[in-house]
Amino acid sequence: MSQFEQRDELNNPRTQVPEFTQMVEQGLSRRRFLGGAAALGAAAFFSLSPVSRALAAAGNSPLLGFKAVPTSTADRFIVPEGYRAERLISWGDPLFSDVAEFINGGGNSATEQASQFGDNNDGMSLFMVDDNTAILAVNNEYTNYELLFPPLAPPPAAEGDQQETTTPVRQLTADDVKKAQAAHGVSVLTLKQQADGWRFVKDGRYNRRIDANTPMFISGPAKGHALLKTKADPKGERVLGTFNNCANGMTPWGTYLTCEENVNGYFGTGEQVEISPALARYGVGAIDAGYQWHRFDERFDLSKEPNEANRFGWVVEIDPKDPASTPVKRTALGRFKHENAELVVNKDGHVVVYLGDDERGEHLYRFVSEGKYNPDDMAANRELLDNGTLYVAKFYDGATGGIKGKGEWLELTFGKHGLTAENGFNSQAEVLIHARLAATQVGATTMDRPEWVAAHPTEPMVFCTLTNNKNRGTNDQQPVGGPNPRADNHYGQILRWVPASGSHSAREFDWDLFVLAGNPTVHQDSLYAGSDNLNADNMFNSPDGICFDRGGRLWIQTDGNYSNEGDFAGQGNNQMLCADPKTGELRRFLTGPVACEITGMAFTPDQKTLFVGVQHPGEELAPSHFPLGGDSTPRSSVMMITRIDGGVIGA
Ligand code: FEO
Ligand code: CA
Ligand code: CA
């Protein structure tokens, strides 16, 4: 999440519990929530029965073999006893030997940044080349101007103005904007296994930077549509760059999926322009999020290129093994604020991609490919993501109460469910470019900010983090209920569903909540204390990154309120936990440094090395000098975790 939205979140201290929430709490007690979860028939294998609950409470999960770490407010990356954490790479480290090293205090040039590891690493995937060579593709979501550029004194306060400015205001230059654009995108890294573990290889043959100016193709149903045409690209088929690359996915045919999230924040204008309702739905307006790119780069000025914003908000496919390849924006997966792209090959051979749209009151999506995956011909799979059907989720409450129920996937196909010209949709391209509007048209459920989706490696069972939603319960579009059971939800929850007949392409599913985050040391017996698998020793807020390892452990990363005060007292810095999806047990695995978010993870195939991302330590000039200490500039970093005894991570 960008610092701008983070600030918005932090400025939202929870106030009074509204009256309707109290009603919910009375009518739907914490105990009842758990009873409901246990009664979910289709999920019986995983459901949290009283026996499982007892096991979870006793810490007897056969999957979790490490000793929990306590919460922390230290400026350190802390892993369990018996584990070792090392820094793999940090923002600004050069990818090539002819590029300058990182300079503290924002001293590097735009040209240097373009060949250095990007800023604010997020989702990542590991691709094996051979037993001792791998490629780590890492998203670089955004950048923090207060760290990217040399600090300047705050502007002099106007007479009588008592307001303090904590973040220096700086007049940007065109070169500054180029540097910011180069700090975004994706970094592709060559790794080699050495005697002492995996290491990044400077000048490695796969090393590559992809940023906000890298040429890309547009493909799929929206390619060439009038809404994607610009002065520089009158055919609507090519675009420069990708940015706000949040989380990720990987395909079984060896490509990386990078997901464009809060792209609206990069567009603006100093002119008077009329913003279409469609652009407004995506948050695009005259005022940008502070990046100021439109002042120096015309394509980000809405008065000059009104369609450029339609060319972002997509999933981009990258071939990490070919540094000369051109990334492709796959429009069949829809345009929204993408979080990750969780791809599963269904038992019928169709490729299914689960996709969250991370915004308050937006939706959860699923793509099902028209073609089938061919494990014997990798090249034949390369266009699978161009043809298929996009769906959006609708949830129904269970008839007997409890936070569980049924759900269905609603097709987003031109001509169906009111996706017609009279409702503003003239083609499948428009349905995809305006996927949010299409989702509203078909009656999709508004969600508490869907972040990552993770599918269990062997069972037909899928999880999605719903990170928080301060707007829940404040308007008719975001009513309390279903998988979003709390008004003013600042803790978040993890949703789970089981597709009908165990098929990811089925229309229906059963859902429940795997965990309701909360704070049982502040709230008693209420929805805000959290579900019973949460306690004083493993509590957290704002689940975000989630991923399964091959052993079926569910890893959970947080991007939450790290104030350690009030409703968040005792929760400390952002963290990563591990859960047993069968027993519901949750155990804290690591804690991050000051003002960071933990996001992004990848395992080696032997499960003995885990790469984890530390994003924006020291944002907004919080007191961090992670990872190098002293008075160094805090830097987002990829950390590498191993067990001292060489064992499997988490076991
Ligand atoms: Fe980039 Fe929704 O997190
Ligand atoms: Ca995220
Ligand atoms: Ca988040």
XYZ file of C-alpha atoms and ligand atoms in Angstrom:
656
model
C 0.000 0.000 0.000
C 1.255 3.453 -0.753
C 2.171 5.851 1.980
C -0.713 8.015 0.850
C -3.310 5.396 1.569
C -1.440 4.287 4.669
C -1.756 7.806 5.993
C -5.456 7.638 5.288
C -5.665 4.423 7.279
C -3.673 5.743 10.194
C -5.866 8.806 10.373
C -8.819 6.556 11.025
C -8.663 5.762 14.739
C -11.724 3.729 15.505
C -14.310 5.719 17.366
C -17.563 4.449 18.831
C -19.073 1.142 17.862
C -22.176 2.143 15.893
C -25.542 0.963 17.128
C -26.070 -1.482 14.274
C -22.746 -3.107 15.045
C -23.822 -3.719 18.612
C -26.881 -5.438 17.222
C -24.698 -7.617 15.070
C -22.548 -8.433 18.049
C -25.537 -9.369 20.160
C -27.151 -11.443 17.462
C -24.014 -13.096 16.231
C -21.695 -13.807 19.082
C -18.138 -14.862 18.710
C -19.111 -18.363 19.793
C -21.807 -18.497 17.208
C -19.378 -17.425 14.503
C -17.224 -20.390 15.371
C -20.141 -22.775 15.561
C -21.137 -21.638 12.127
C -17.675 -22.279 10.786
C -17.624 -25.768 12.270
C -20.952 -26.633 10.696
C -19.887 -25.868 7.125
C -20.500 -29.257 5.558
C -18.510 -28.994 2.344
C -15.498 -27.835 4.285
C -15.780 -30.516 6.928
C -12.254 -31.710 6.354
C -10.856 -28.326 7.235
C -13.571 -27.052 9.512
C -12.609 -26.000 12.960
C -14.370 -28.611 15.077
C -14.196 -28.324 18.875
C -11.469 -30.963 18.829
C -9.501 -29.005 16.237
C -9.987 -25.885 18.284
C -8.591 -27.644 21.319
C -5.624 -28.779 19.266
C -5.103 -25.256 17.967
C -5.218 -23.864 21.479
C -2.758 -26.481 22.666
C -0.355 -25.657 19.871
C -0.337 -29.214 18.614
C -0.486 -28.625 14.883
C 1.563 -31.278 13.111
C 2.415 -28.700 10.426
C 3.886 -25.984 12.636
C 7.216 -26.919 14.177
C 8.772 -23.576 15.083
C 8.645 -21.556 18.281
C 6.462 -18.461 17.965
C 8.144 -15.053 18.044
C 6.587 -12.332 20.220
C 5.450 -9.003 18.792
C 8.149 -6.392 18.396
C 8.577 -2.670 18.008
C 12.317 -2.990 17.337
C 13.940 -1.862 14.091
C 14.859 -5.454 13.331
C 13.784 -8.437 11.290
C 13.246 -11.184 13.852
C 12.832 -14.877 12.979
C 12.260 -17.878 15.307
C 14.979 -19.595 17.319
C 16.951 -21.937 15.109
C 16.407 -19.788 12.021
C 18.740 -17.407 10.221
C 17.777 -14.276 8.261
C 20.079 -12.584 5.756
C 19.611 -9.696 3.378
C 19.437 -10.774 -0.261
C 19.044 -7.380 -1.926
C 17.840 -3.883 -1.090
C 16.404 -0.923 -2.948
C 19.188 0.736 -4.927
C 21.574 -2.214 -5.124
C 23.020 -2.267 -8.670
C 22.050 -5.173 -10.939
C 25.162 -4.668 -13.059
C 28.807 -3.971 -12.196
C 28.983 -0.786 -14.272
C 26.235 0.847 -12.215
C 26.838 2.958 -9.110
C 26.142 1.578 -5.661
C 23.254 2.965 -3.627
C 23.945 6.378 -2.126
C 22.317 7.230 1.202
C 20.080 10.269 1.311
C 18.616 9.944 -2.183
C 21.887 10.626 -3.975
C 21.477 8.339 -6.999
C 20.509 9.620 -10.448
C 17.558 8.517 -12.560
C 19.916 6.628 -14.870
C 21.440 4.761 -11.944
C 18.037 3.898 -10.481
C 17.010 2.424 -13.839
C 19.653 -0.311 -13.414
C 19.360 -0.722 -9.669
C 16.921 -2.829 -7.681
C 13.633 -0.921 -7.608
C 11.982 0.517 -4.528
C 9.302 -0.921 -2.233
C 9.537 -4.570 -3.243
C 6.236 -6.441 -3.052
C 5.087 -9.758 -4.575
C 7.762 -12.123 -5.915
C 8.093 -15.529 -7.602
C 11.040 -17.906 -7.927
C 11.738 -19.720 -11.201
C 14.255 -22.571 -11.239
C 16.674 -22.730 -14.164
C 18.704 -25.665 -12.878
C 19.514 -27.063 -9.427
C 21.891 -24.214 -8.653
C 20.440 -21.355 -10.701
C 17.169 -19.542 -10.164
C 15.430 -16.343 -11.181
C 13.652 -14.219 -8.607
C 11.148 -11.832 -10.196
C 10.188 -9.102 -7.721
C 7.617 -6.332 -7.958
C 8.652 -2.793 -7.056
C 5.327 -1.304 -6.143
C 5.976 2.396 -5.588
C 8.476 4.809 -4.048
C 8.643 7.141 -1.073
C 9.663 10.620 -2.183
C 10.880 11.524 1.311
C 13.550 8.813 0.902
C 14.022 8.753 -2.876
C 15.213 12.349 -3.004
C 17.630 14.347 -0.852
C 15.850 15.832 2.132
C 14.939 19.466 1.915
C 13.986 21.754 4.742
C 10.250 22.127 5.199
C 8.852 25.333 3.659
C 8.823 28.242 6.093
C 5.620 28.296 8.081
C 3.312 31.178 7.309
C 3.003 33.704 10.091
C 0.696 32.409 12.778
C 0.678 28.978 11.205
C 1.244 26.452 13.954
C 0.946 23.448 11.704
C 4.043 21.317 11.521
C 5.140 19.636 8.337
C 6.806 16.295 8.926
C 7.473 15.423 5.300
C 9.611 18.006 3.508
C 7.900 19.513 0.507
C 10.106 19.570 -2.550
C 9.835 21.166 -5.935
C 10.355 18.255 -8.291
C 12.253 18.339 -11.562
C 11.746 16.331 -14.736
C 14.745 14.215 -13.772
C 13.214 13.497 -10.380
C 10.112 12.137 -12.099
C 12.301 9.972 -14.332
C 13.989 8.595 -11.240
C 10.646 7.892 -9.612
C 9.441 6.089 -12.735
C 12.620 4.000 -12.744
C 12.093 3.016 -9.104
C 8.784 1.332 -10.065
C 8.007 -1.859 -11.947
C 9.715 -5.224 -11.684
C 13.267 -6.374 -10.958
C 14.353 -9.711 -12.414
C 17.296 -11.189 -10.491
C 19.647 -14.079 -11.220
C 20.363 -16.197 -8.139
C 23.043 -18.852 -7.703
C 23.320 -21.452 -4.992
C 26.717 -21.035 -3.310
C 28.301 -23.070 -0.542
C 26.718 -20.702 1.994
C 23.284 -20.501 0.373
C 21.510 -18.613 -2.394
C 23.039 -15.320 -3.521
C 22.140 -12.598 -5.998
C 24.507 -12.507 -8.997
C 25.462 -9.055 -10.264
C 25.577 -9.145 -14.107
C 23.671 -12.440 -14.023
C 22.274 -13.333 -17.431
C 18.615 -12.902 -16.408
C 19.060 -9.585 -14.602
C 16.617 -7.022 -15.906
C 14.727 -3.942 -14.846
C 11.225 -3.311 -16.110
C 9.828 0.087 -15.161
C 7.231 2.728 -15.989
C 8.798 3.274 -19.439
C 9.416 -0.301 -20.659
C 7.593 -1.071 -23.948
C 4.786 -3.623 -23.593
C 2.093 -5.205 -25.728
C -1.618 -5.038 -25.008
C -3.394 -8.298 -25.829
C -6.754 -9.986 -25.339
C -10.279 -8.719 -26.026
C -9.589 -5.051 -25.204
C -6.573 -4.761 -27.516
C -7.162 -2.001 -30.060
C -10.289 -0.621 -28.394
C -10.876 3.129 -28.798
C -10.593 3.622 -25.005
C -6.991 2.354 -25.166
C -5.816 4.615 -28.015
C -3.497 7.544 -27.399
C -1.475 9.979 -29.504
C 1.618 7.818 -29.064
C -0.306 4.608 -29.771
C -3.152 5.289 -32.232
C -3.825 1.549 -32.564
C -4.261 0.864 -28.836
C -1.865 -2.077 -28.954
C 1.307 -0.908 -27.239
C 1.988 0.886 -23.998
C 4.959 2.152 -22.071
C 5.512 0.597 -18.710
C 3.924 -0.844 -15.650
C 3.743 0.681 -12.165
C 2.214 0.162 -8.763
C 3.011 -3.508 -9.212
C 1.515 -4.942 -6.097
C 1.375 -8.690 -5.838
C 1.972 -11.415 -8.349
C 1.377 -14.834 -9.720
C 3.251 -17.453 -11.692
C 2.145 -19.778 -14.437
C 3.066 -23.452 -14.889
C 4.469 -22.479 -18.289
C 7.194 -20.444 -16.595
C 6.007 -16.848 -16.779
C 5.586 -14.201 -14.119
C 2.370 -12.275 -13.555
C 2.698 -8.769 -12.124
C -0.447 -6.955 -11.034
C -1.062 -3.210 -11.393
C -2.855 -1.846 -8.338
C -3.259 1.820 -7.341
C -2.535 3.220 -10.795
C -4.996 6.083 -10.442
C -2.588 7.954 -8.184
C -0.181 8.648 -11.046
C -2.606 10.638 -13.210
C -3.655 14.248 -12.750
C -3.817 17.605 -14.421
C -3.487 21.275 -13.750
C -6.224 21.979 -16.291
C -9.987 21.947 -15.968
C -11.133 18.551 -17.210
C -14.316 16.585 -16.995
C -13.735 13.203 -15.379
C -16.007 10.467 -16.739
C -17.964 8.409 -14.191
C -15.932 5.389 -15.316
C -12.599 7.083 -14.574
C -14.007 8.356 -11.281
C -14.979 4.798 -10.291
C -11.309 3.922 -10.663
C -10.281 6.876 -8.505
C -8.801 8.874 -11.367
C -9.142 12.642 -10.933
C -7.375 15.943 -11.396
C -5.464 15.570 -8.130
C -2.894 12.771 -8.178
C -1.533 10.958 -5.115
C 1.452 13.294 -4.927
C 3.729 11.738 -7.549
C 3.402 14.755 -9.873
C 4.292 12.792 -13.020
C 1.737 14.733 -15.064
C 3.714 17.913 -14.588
C 6.665 16.544 -16.576
C 5.321 13.646 -18.630
C 2.319 14.485 -20.820
C 0.846 11.029 -20.927
C -0.007 11.321 -17.238
C -1.834 14.628 -17.804
C -5.542 13.837 -18.134
C -6.142 16.970 -20.185
C -3.656 15.755 -22.813
C -4.135 11.961 -22.757
C -7.536 11.073 -21.301
C -7.138 7.388 -22.265
C -3.697 6.698 -20.823
C -5.246 5.768 -17.448
C -7.237 3.008 -19.171
C -3.967 1.355 -20.140
C -3.085 0.600 -16.515
C -4.811 -1.572 -13.927
C -4.076 -4.833 -15.760
C -2.213 -8.075 -15.121
C 1.059 -8.166 -17.053
C 2.748 -11.417 -18.143
C 6.554 -11.462 -18.266
C 8.919 -14.178 -19.485
C 11.700 -13.995 -16.881
C 13.983 -16.350 -18.799
C 14.193 -14.023 -21.811
C 15.504 -10.569 -20.834
C 14.749 -9.335 -24.379
C 11.089 -10.375 -24.271
C 8.274 -7.816 -24.366
C 5.841 -7.974 -21.425
C 2.163 -8.416 -22.316
C -0.867 -6.832 -20.634
C -3.564 -9.533 -20.541
C -6.857 -7.654 -20.781
C -9.040 -10.765 -20.480
C -8.273 -10.695 -16.734
C -10.073 -7.363 -16.360
C -9.025 -3.905 -15.269
C -9.167 -2.939 -11.623
C -6.806 -2.392 -8.699
C -5.257 -5.822 -8.945
C -3.686 -7.393 -5.895
C -2.373 -10.809 -6.942
C -3.175 -13.427 -9.582
C -3.474 -16.899 -8.048
C -3.393 -19.407 -10.866
C -4.533 -23.010 -10.561
C -4.833 -25.657 -13.233
C -8.305 -27.071 -12.615
C -8.895 -30.816 -12.684
C -10.577 -30.372 -16.092
C -7.421 -28.747 -17.490
C -8.766 -25.201 -17.671
C -6.622 -22.503 -16.109
C -8.347 -20.594 -13.327
C -6.989 -17.286 -12.010
C -8.357 -15.765 -8.809
C -8.049 -11.979 -8.603
C -8.774 -9.456 -5.838
C -9.581 -5.779 -6.371
C -8.118 -3.998 -3.357
C -10.419 -1.125 -2.626
C -13.106 -0.648 -0.011
C -16.349 -2.015 -1.380
C -14.867 -3.540 -4.542
C -14.950 -7.157 -5.580
C -13.405 -10.612 -5.904
C -12.948 -12.038 -9.421
C -12.199 -15.318 -11.186
C -10.991 -15.965 -14.732
C -11.499 -19.349 -16.413
C -9.547 -19.996 -19.601
C -11.258 -21.200 -22.723
C -8.341 -23.427 -23.672
C -6.754 -26.165 -21.585
C -3.283 -26.318 -20.140
C -0.942 -28.567 -22.086
C 1.846 -29.876 -19.813
C 3.688 -31.344 -22.807
C 3.946 -28.160 -24.881
C 4.835 -25.042 -22.906
C 4.720 -22.793 -25.969
C 1.110 -23.836 -26.607
C 0.102 -22.328 -23.279
C 1.431 -18.844 -23.882
C -1.869 -17.310 -25.015
C -4.131 -19.120 -22.510
C -4.721 -15.884 -20.598
C -6.072 -14.098 -23.682
C -9.265 -16.108 -24.113
C -11.680 -17.034 -21.385
C -14.454 -15.824 -19.120
C -14.218 -13.369 -16.251
C -16.537 -13.809 -13.268
C -17.219 -11.852 -10.091
C -18.252 -13.274 -6.722
C -21.626 -12.944 -5.031
C -22.030 -14.205 -1.467
C -25.166 -15.371 0.328
C -25.622 -15.718 4.097
C -26.281 -19.164 5.464
C -29.931 -19.912 6.217
C -29.205 -20.973 9.792
C -27.056 -18.025 10.761
C -23.354 -17.913 11.432
C -20.726 -16.390 9.216
C -20.819 -18.861 6.415
C -22.975 -19.568 3.435
C -23.053 -20.208 -0.250
C -21.815 -18.114 -3.102
C -21.730 -18.051 -6.853
C -19.616 -16.667 -9.652
C -21.461 -14.245 -11.948
C -20.318 -14.112 -15.547
C -19.030 -10.811 -16.902
C -19.777 -11.367 -20.553
C -21.077 -8.749 -22.950
C -24.778 -9.294 -23.645
C -25.446 -11.240 -20.417
C -26.797 -10.104 -17.024
C -27.523 -6.590 -18.273
C -24.051 -5.998 -19.691
C -25.648 -4.378 -22.713
C -25.588 -1.118 -24.634
C -28.510 0.359 -22.713
C -26.466 -0.025 -19.525
C -23.342 1.446 -21.081
C -21.499 -1.651 -22.280
C -20.971 -1.866 -26.032
C -18.515 -4.740 -26.274
C -16.565 -7.271 -24.237
C -13.651 -4.837 -24.372
C -15.718 -2.270 -22.473
C -16.833 -4.894 -19.933
C -13.148 -5.616 -19.229
C -11.901 -2.007 -19.258
C -14.753 -1.084 -16.903
C -14.827 -4.355 -14.978
C -15.813 -2.559 -11.761
C -18.894 -1.085 -13.399
C -19.754 -4.461 -14.891
C -19.460 -6.077 -11.451
C -21.912 -3.558 -10.038
C -24.277 -4.146 -12.944
C -24.477 -7.884 -12.245
C -24.916 -7.421 -8.489
C -21.560 -8.587 -7.114
C -20.924 -8.440 -3.351
C -18.928 -5.448 -2.137
C -15.970 -6.687 -0.094
C -13.628 -5.465 2.672
C -10.698 -4.829 0.307
C -9.789 -8.198 -1.261
C -6.000 -8.551 -1.206
C -4.172 -11.811 -1.991
C -5.823 -15.082 -2.895
C -4.109 -18.421 -2.169
C -5.245 -21.859 -3.299
C -4.364 -24.947 -1.249
C -1.779 -27.048 -3.133
C -3.738 -30.316 -2.987
C -7.267 -29.633 -1.683
C -9.943 -27.639 -3.546
C -9.896 -24.837 -1.008
C -9.139 -21.168 -1.549
C -8.372 -18.321 0.852
C -8.545 -14.539 0.383
C -7.413 -11.823 2.760
C -9.964 -9.044 3.299
C -7.582 -6.581 4.841
C -9.901 -3.994 6.487
C -12.614 -1.521 5.557
C -13.369 1.604 7.515
C -16.351 2.284 5.239
C -18.206 -0.955 5.989
C -21.610 -0.123 7.390
C -21.508 3.525 6.390
C -23.604 3.310 3.234
C -26.111 1.168 1.366
C -23.460 -0.155 -1.001
C -21.389 -1.633 1.815
C -23.859 -3.233 4.232
C -22.596 -5.330 7.145
C -23.080 -9.031 6.472
C -21.869 -12.127 4.693
C -18.070 -12.418 4.633
C -17.857 -8.748 5.708
C -19.479 -9.060 9.142
C -18.166 -5.978 10.942
C -18.870 -2.295 10.603
C -15.814 -0.037 10.678
C -13.653 -3.102 10.131
C -10.106 -2.071 10.892
C -8.770 -5.544 11.710
C -9.633 -7.575 8.623
C -10.444 -11.260 8.108
C -9.482 -14.222 5.952
C -12.199 -15.697 3.784
C -12.186 -19.323 2.694
C -14.266 -21.099 0.091
C -14.648 -24.604 -1.297
C -15.747 -24.807 -4.933
C -18.691 -27.092 -5.690
C -17.626 -30.622 -6.672
C -14.064 -29.594 -5.960
C -13.938 -27.836 -9.319
C -12.463 -24.340 -9.556
C -14.570 -23.711 -12.642
C -17.878 -24.569 -10.890
C -20.484 -21.825 -10.586
C -21.157 -22.322 -6.864
C -19.062 -22.532 -3.717
C -19.405 -22.756 0.062
C -17.672 -20.112 2.135
C -16.759 -19.356 5.724
C -14.214 -17.217 7.538
C -10.931 -18.877 8.487
C -9.931 -16.164 10.923
C -11.422 -12.896 12.058
C -8.497 -10.698 13.081
C -8.986 -8.559 16.148
C -7.548 -7.699 19.521
C -8.671 -9.977 22.366
C -6.615 -7.951 24.857
C -8.650 -4.810 24.146
C -12.069 -6.237 23.256
C -13.866 -9.049 25.069
C -16.375 -11.438 23.571
C -17.224 -9.377 20.574
C -16.565 -9.513 16.878
C -13.679 -7.133 17.497
C -11.826 -9.589 19.747
C -11.437 -11.850 16.750
C -12.202 -15.514 16.217
C -11.186 -18.192 18.709
C -8.025 -19.138 16.861
C -6.733 -15.660 17.703
C -5.219 -14.932 21.106
C -2.870 -12.538 22.871
C 0.115 -14.461 21.532
C -0.734 -14.505 17.818
C -2.969 -11.492 17.234
C -2.517 -9.235 14.239
C -4.418 -6.808 12.059
C -4.812 -6.271 8.323
C -3.872 -9.584 6.681
C -2.550 -8.968 3.171
C -0.042 -11.368 1.559
C -1.002 -15.043 1.772
C 0.566 -18.048 0.145
C 0.643 -21.807 0.609
C 3.870 -23.730 0.693
C 4.018 -27.222 -0.788
C 3.427 -28.778 2.615
C 0.064 -27.045 2.959
C 1.081 -24.391 5.473
C -0.716 -21.089 4.972
C 1.637 -18.117 5.335
C 0.063 -14.771 6.240
C 1.699 -11.342 6.002
C 0.354 -8.116 7.440
C 0.127 -4.541 6.186
C -1.557 -3.014 9.160
C -1.611 -0.318 11.746
C 1.745 -0.535 13.557
C 1.040 2.186 16.132
C 0.957 -0.462 18.917
C -1.663 1.720 20.628
C -5.381 1.747 21.298
C -7.169 -0.912 19.294
C -3.763 -2.083 18.049
C -2.101 -2.213 21.487
C 0.288 -5.130 21.767
C 0.306 -5.921 18.051
C 3.624 -4.223 17.309
C 5.263 -3.974 13.925
C 3.977 -5.753 10.855
C 4.570 -9.491 10.881
C 4.264 -12.836 9.167
C 2.370 -15.774 10.615
C 1.919 -19.380 9.645
C -1.386 -21.217 9.898
C -2.510 -24.811 9.795
C -5.587 -24.751 7.573
C -6.898 -27.960 9.168
C -6.702 -27.019 12.847
C -6.893 -23.249 12.479
C -3.791 -22.751 14.593
C -1.939 -19.516 13.886
C 1.631 -18.901 14.977
C 3.732 -15.767 14.492
C 6.833 -16.561 12.439
C 8.592 -13.221 12.127
C 8.349 -9.527 12.879
C 9.584 -6.677 10.698
C 11.399 -3.411 11.388
C 9.914 0.006 12.165
C 7.111 1.303 9.910
C 7.447 -1.533 7.403
C 4.960 -3.825 5.752
C 5.824 -7.491 5.277
C 4.842 -8.449 1.748
C 5.928 -10.927 -0.873
C 7.268 -14.436 -0.414
C 8.782 -17.256 -2.426
C 10.115 -20.686 -1.463
C 12.813 -22.746 -3.099
C 11.408 -26.106 -4.306
C 13.046 -27.939 -1.387
C 11.213 -25.535 0.967
C 14.489 -24.887 2.760
C 14.936 -21.238 1.757
C 12.219 -18.623 2.061
C 12.472 -15.157 0.507
C 10.364 -12.499 2.256
C 9.871 -8.839 1.406
C 10.248 -5.927 3.818
C 8.536 -2.923 2.268
C 8.832 0.761 3.193
C 10.719 0.573 6.523
C 10.965 4.123 7.844
C 8.173 5.490 5.646
C 7.223 9.090 6.317
C 10.575 9.491 8.047
C 9.725 7.069 10.844
C 12.879 6.212 12.842
C 14.233 3.231 10.906
C 17.678 2.537 9.503
C 16.836 -0.935 8.293
C 18.627 -3.004 7.072
C 22.136 -1.561 7.489
C 21.741 0.424 10.716
C 23.858 3.398 11.777
C 22.455 6.517 10.162
C 21.802 4.838 6.822
C 18.691 5.463 4.740
C 16.002 2.842 5.429
C 15.613 0.582 2.404
C 13.023 -1.917 1.316
C 14.710 -5.307 1.086
C 14.255 -8.944 0.189
C 15.294 -11.116 3.115
C 16.340 -14.748 2.883
C 15.445 -17.169 5.670
C 16.967 -20.592 6.308
C 17.034 -23.012 9.200
C 20.353 -23.414 10.954
C 19.863 -27.203 10.826
C 19.020 -27.026 7.116
C 15.437 -28.198 7.583
C 12.150 -27.294 5.936
C 10.909 -23.801 6.759
C 8.049 -23.831 9.223
C 8.137 -27.564 9.920
Fe -0.438 -3.266 -2.822
Fe -3.414 -3.990 -1.800
O -1.630 -3.935 -1.598
Ca -0.864 -5.818 -0.505
Ca -2.590 -3.808 2.219
